[in-house]
Amino acid sequence: MTIINTLLSPNGRLSRIGFWGWCLAIAVVCATLWWLRTHYGTAVGLSPAEGVDPMWLVLGLPLLWIGFCLSVKRWHDRGKSGWWLMVVLVPVLGQVWALIECGFLAGQRGGNRFGPSPEGHRPMLDAYRLEDMPEDMP
């Protein structure tokens, strides 16, 4: 999957590692933009009192779309429709549920209706999954 497809298309699946990596990258971009705006924004005539900052409109909407696409792909990896993203509209509990579901729970093993596993085939690692261990092992 190309970077453009990963960031701009809601189709496919995304692993937990990929999800957290892209979330970190988006957070760094937002923090950098905020820092630039607060330190250099007044030098170019932008004042916080002027209402909506045009920089956030121009850059914020694409970042919002990227976040949407990454989240939908993560729901797909869990085997659920992207419509499950709507759970974040439920105050507090919805956001906590989405964080646990997308950020901490493993995706479905193997392919599902949304595509092949983003983890790929890793037989050596699959051999050491705890849920597959015999119960009589020490």
PDB file of C-alpha atoms in Angstrom:
ATOM      1  CA  MET A   1       0.000   0.000   0.000  1.00  0.00           C
ATOM      2  CA  THR A   2       1.461   3.366  -1.004  1.00  0.00           C
ATOM      3  CA  ILE A   3       1.699   6.295   1.386  1.00  0.00           C
ATOM      4  CA  ILE A   4      -0.825   8.282  -0.666  1.00  0.00           C
ATOM      5  CA  ASN A   5      -3.282   5.384  -0.616  1.00  0.00           C
ATOM      6  CA  THR A   6      -2.724   4.879   3.110  1.00  0.00           C
ATOM      7  CA  LEU A   7      -3.392   8.516   3.935  1.00  0.00           C
ATOM      8  CA  LEU A   8      -6.103   9.481   1.466  1.00  0.00           C
ATOM      9  CA  SER A   9      -8.225   6.370   0.910  1.00  0.00           C
ATOM     10  CA  PRO A  10     -10.549   4.842   3.519  1.00  0.00           C
ATOM     11  CA  ASN A  11     -10.308   1.440   1.786  1.00  0.00           C
ATOM     12  CA  GLY A  12      -8.207  -1.388   3.145  1.00  0.00           C
ATOM     13  CA  ARG A  13      -6.753  -2.229   6.537  1.00  0.00           C
ATOM     14  CA  LEU A  14      -4.155  -0.698   8.848  1.00  0.00           C
ATOM     15  CA  SER A  15      -2.233  -2.409  11.650  1.00  0.00           C
ATOM     16  CA  ARG A  16      -2.000  -1.047  15.191  1.00  0.00           C
ATOM     17  CA  ILE A  17       1.656  -0.117  14.682  1.00  0.00           C
ATOM     18  CA  GLY A  18       0.811   1.709  11.461  1.00  0.00           C
ATOM     19  CA  PHE A  19      -2.124   3.451  13.126  1.00  0.00           C
ATOM     20  CA  TRP A  20      -0.047   4.695  16.052  1.00  0.00           C
ATOM     21  CA  GLY A  21       2.828   5.683  13.767  1.00  0.00           C
ATOM     22  CA  TRP A  22       0.609   7.812  11.562  1.00  0.00           C
ATOM     23  CA  CYS A  23      -1.172   9.302  14.603  1.00  0.00           C
ATOM     24  CA  LEU A  24       2.213  10.331  15.975  1.00  0.00           C
ATOM     25  CA  ALA A  25       3.195  11.854  12.622  1.00  0.00           C
ATOM     26  CA  ILE A  26      -0.058  13.845  12.472  1.00  0.00           C
ATOM     27  CA  ALA A  27       0.437  15.037  16.059  1.00  0.00           C
ATOM     28  CA  VAL A  28       3.966  16.227  15.215  1.00  0.00           C
ATOM     29  CA  VAL A  29       2.679  18.087  12.144  1.00  0.00           C
ATOM     30  CA  CYS A  30      -0.102  19.745  14.181  1.00  0.00           C
ATOM     31  CA  ALA A  31       2.287  20.697  16.997  1.00  0.00           C
ATOM     32  CA  THR A  32       4.750  22.139  14.486  1.00  0.00           C
ATOM     33  CA  LEU A  33       2.024  24.149  12.761  1.00  0.00           C
ATOM     34  CA  TRP A  34       0.760  25.414  16.106  1.00  0.00           C
ATOM     35  CA  TRP A  35       4.298  26.416  17.132  1.00  0.00           C
ATOM     36  CA  LEU A  36       4.927  28.209  13.826  1.00  0.00           C
ATOM     37  CA  ARG A  37       1.589  29.978  14.080  1.00  0.00           C
ATOM     38  CA  THR A  38       2.139  31.171  17.646  1.00  0.00           C
ATOM     39  CA  HIS A  39       5.740  32.280  17.088  1.00  0.00           C
ATOM     40  CA  TYR A  40       5.601  33.675  13.568  1.00  0.00           C
ATOM     41  CA  GLY A  41       1.917  34.257  12.865  1.00  0.00           C
ATOM     42  CA  THR A  42       1.840  37.789  14.222  1.00  0.00           C
ATOM     43  CA  ALA A  43       4.894  38.669  12.115  1.00  0.00           C
ATOM     44  CA  VAL A  44       2.857  38.103   8.960  1.00  0.00           C
ATOM     45  CA  GLY A  45      -0.177  39.970  10.257  1.00  0.00           C
ATOM     46  CA  LEU A  46      -2.276  37.119  11.665  1.00  0.00           C
ATOM     47  CA  SER A  47      -3.963  37.890  14.944  1.00  0.00           C
ATOM     48  CA  PRO A  48      -5.833  35.341  17.093  1.00  0.00           C
ATOM     49  CA  ALA A  49      -8.559  37.952  17.560  1.00  0.00           C
ATOM     50  CA  GLU A  50      -9.414  37.862  13.852  1.00  0.00           C
ATOM     51  CA  GLY A  51     -11.509  34.710  14.174  1.00  0.00           C
ATOM     52  CA  VAL A  52     -10.807  31.503  12.279  1.00  0.00           C
ATOM     53  CA  ASP A  53      -7.185  31.199  11.279  1.00  0.00           C
ATOM     54  CA  PRO A  54      -6.950  30.536   7.519  1.00  0.00           C
ATOM     55  CA  MET A  55      -3.942  28.264   8.065  1.00  0.00           C
ATOM     56  CA  TRP A  56      -6.067  25.858  10.113  1.00  0.00           C
ATOM     57  CA  LEU A  57      -8.778  25.868   7.455  1.00  0.00           C
ATOM     58  CA  VAL A  58      -6.312  25.137   4.665  1.00  0.00           C
ATOM     59  CA  LEU A  59      -4.278  22.528   6.556  1.00  0.00           C
ATOM     60  CA  GLY A  60      -6.794  21.338   9.139  1.00  0.00           C
ATOM     61  CA  LEU A  61      -9.332  19.929   6.691  1.00  0.00           C
ATOM     62  CA  PRO A  62      -6.810  17.671   4.916  1.00  0.00           C
ATOM     63  CA  LEU A  63      -5.466  16.512   8.293  1.00  0.00           C
ATOM     64  CA  LEU A  64      -9.034  15.753   9.385  1.00  0.00           C
ATOM     65  CA  TRP A  65      -9.589  13.666   6.236  1.00  0.00           C
ATOM     66  CA  ILE A  66      -6.321  11.793   6.804  1.00  0.00           C
ATOM     67  CA  GLY A  67      -7.331  11.029  10.395  1.00  0.00           C
ATOM     68  CA  PHE A  68     -10.716   9.815   9.165  1.00  0.00           C
ATOM     69  CA  CYS A  69      -9.129   7.490   6.580  1.00  0.00           C
ATOM     70  CA  LEU A  70      -6.661   6.040   9.090  1.00  0.00           C
ATOM     71  CA  SER A  71      -9.417   5.406  11.632  1.00  0.00           C
ATOM     72  CA  VAL A  72     -11.698   3.713   9.098  1.00  0.00           C
ATOM     73  CA  LYS A  73      -8.840   1.435   8.026  1.00  0.00           C
ATOM     74  CA  ARG A  74      -8.215   0.520  11.646  1.00  0.00           C
ATOM     75  CA  TRP A  75     -11.902  -0.398  12.123  1.00  0.00           C
ATOM     76  CA  HIS A  76     -11.609  -2.481   8.954  1.00  0.00           C
ATOM     77  CA  ASP A  77      -8.633  -4.315  10.448  1.00  0.00           C
ATOM     78  CA  ARG A  78     -10.832  -5.176  13.427  1.00  0.00           C
ATOM     79  CA  GLY A  79     -13.362  -6.663  10.960  1.00  0.00           C
ATOM     80  CA  LYS A  80     -15.914  -3.883  11.393  1.00  0.00           C
ATOM     81  CA  SER A  81     -17.436  -1.352   9.047  1.00  0.00           C
ATOM     82  CA  GLY A  82     -16.050   2.165   8.955  1.00  0.00           C
ATOM     83  CA  TRP A  83     -19.440   3.311  10.213  1.00  0.00           C
ATOM     84  CA  TRP A  84     -18.266   2.190  13.665  1.00  0.00           C
ATOM     85  CA  LEU A  85     -16.238   5.405  13.681  1.00  0.00           C
ATOM     86  CA  MET A  86     -19.524   7.127  14.545  1.00  0.00           C
ATOM     87  CA  VAL A  87     -19.166   5.716  18.068  1.00  0.00           C
ATOM     88  CA  VAL A  88     -16.888   8.688  18.860  1.00  0.00           C
ATOM     89  CA  LEU A  89     -19.989  10.896  18.757  1.00  0.00           C
ATOM     90  CA  VAL A  90     -21.125   9.315  22.041  1.00  0.00           C
ATOM     91  CA  PRO A  91     -19.653  11.573  24.730  1.00  0.00           C
ATOM     92  CA  VAL A  92     -16.718  10.124  26.695  1.00  0.00           C
ATOM     93  CA  LEU A  93     -17.645   6.419  26.451  1.00  0.00           C
ATOM     94  CA  GLY A  94     -17.570   6.510  22.659  1.00  0.00           C
ATOM     95  CA  GLN A  95     -14.084   7.979  22.545  1.00  0.00           C
ATOM     96  CA  VAL A  96     -12.802   5.520  25.159  1.00  0.00           C
ATOM     97  CA  TRP A  97     -14.337   2.593  23.280  1.00  0.00           C
ATOM     98  CA  ALA A  98     -12.847   3.742  19.954  1.00  0.00           C
ATOM     99  CA  LEU A  99      -9.427   4.228  21.575  1.00  0.00           C
ATOM    100  CA  ILE A 100      -9.448   0.723  23.044  1.00  0.00           C
ATOM    101  CA  GLU A 101     -10.884  -0.894  19.916  1.00  0.00           C
ATOM    102  CA  CYS A 102      -8.600   0.843  17.416  1.00  0.00           C
ATOM    103  CA  GLY A 103      -5.532   1.532  19.494  1.00  0.00           C
ATOM    104  CA  PHE A 104      -5.051  -1.526  21.645  1.00  0.00           C
ATOM    105  CA  LEU A 105      -6.932  -4.548  20.301  1.00  0.00           C
ATOM    106  CA  ALA A 106      -5.364  -6.726  17.615  1.00  0.00           C
ATOM    107  CA  GLY A 107      -6.843  -6.903  14.144  1.00  0.00           C
ATOM    108  CA  GLN A 108      -8.393 -10.006  12.658  1.00  0.00           C
ATOM    109  CA  ARG A 109      -5.881 -12.662  11.695  1.00  0.00           C
ATOM    110  CA  GLY A 110      -5.692 -13.336   7.991  1.00  0.00           C
ATOM    111  CA  GLY A 111      -7.789 -11.649   5.359  1.00  0.00           C
ATOM    112  CA  ASN A 112     -11.291 -10.334   5.877  1.00  0.00           C
ATOM    113  CA  ARG A 113     -13.885  -8.625   3.675  1.00  0.00           C
ATOM    114  CA  PHE A 114     -11.808  -5.426   3.733  1.00  0.00           C
ATOM    115  CA  GLY A 115      -8.598  -6.961   2.424  1.00  0.00           C
ATOM    116  CA  PRO A 116      -5.548  -8.989   3.392  1.00  0.00           C
ATOM    117  CA  SER A 117      -3.967  -8.673   6.804  1.00  0.00           C
ATOM    118  CA  PRO A 118      -1.672  -5.634   7.037  1.00  0.00           C
ATOM    119  CA  GLU A 119       0.639  -7.706   9.220  1.00  0.00           C
ATOM    120  CA  GLY A 120       1.432 -10.083   6.375  1.00  0.00           C
ATOM    121  CA  HIS A 121       2.188 -13.747   6.866  1.00  0.00           C
ATOM    122  CA  ARG A 122       4.461 -14.252   9.880  1.00  0.00           C
ATOM    123  CA  PRO A 123       4.512 -17.953  10.722  1.00  0.00           C
ATOM    124  CA  MET A 124       7.390 -17.663  13.195  1.00  0.00           C
ATOM    125  CA  LEU A 125       5.651 -14.963  15.209  1.00  0.00           C
ATOM    126  CA  ASP A 126       2.271 -16.705  14.978  1.00  0.00           C
ATOM    127  CA  ALA A 127       3.849 -19.764  16.586  1.00  0.00           C
ATOM    128  CA  TYR A 128       4.460 -17.744  19.745  1.00  0.00           C
ATOM    129  CA  ARG A 129       1.026 -16.194  20.228  1.00  0.00           C
ATOM    130  CA  LEU A 130      -0.088 -16.741  23.821  1.00  0.00           C
ATOM    131  CA  GLU A 131      -3.648 -17.733  22.963  1.00  0.00           C
ATOM    132  CA  ASP A 132      -2.311 -20.614  20.848  1.00  0.00           C
ATOM    133  CA  MET A 133      -0.110 -22.057  23.617  1.00  0.00           C
ATOM    134  CA  PRO A 134      -1.183 -25.365  25.160  1.00  0.00           C
ATOM    135  CA  GLU A 135      -2.585 -24.893  28.647  1.00  0.00           C
ATOM    136  CA  ASP A 136      -0.253 -27.474  30.194  1.00  0.00           C
ATOM    137  CA  MET A 137       2.882 -25.491  29.248  1.00  0.00           C
ATOM    138  CA  PRO A 138       4.839 -24.043  32.186  1.00  0.00           C
TER     139      PRO A 138
END
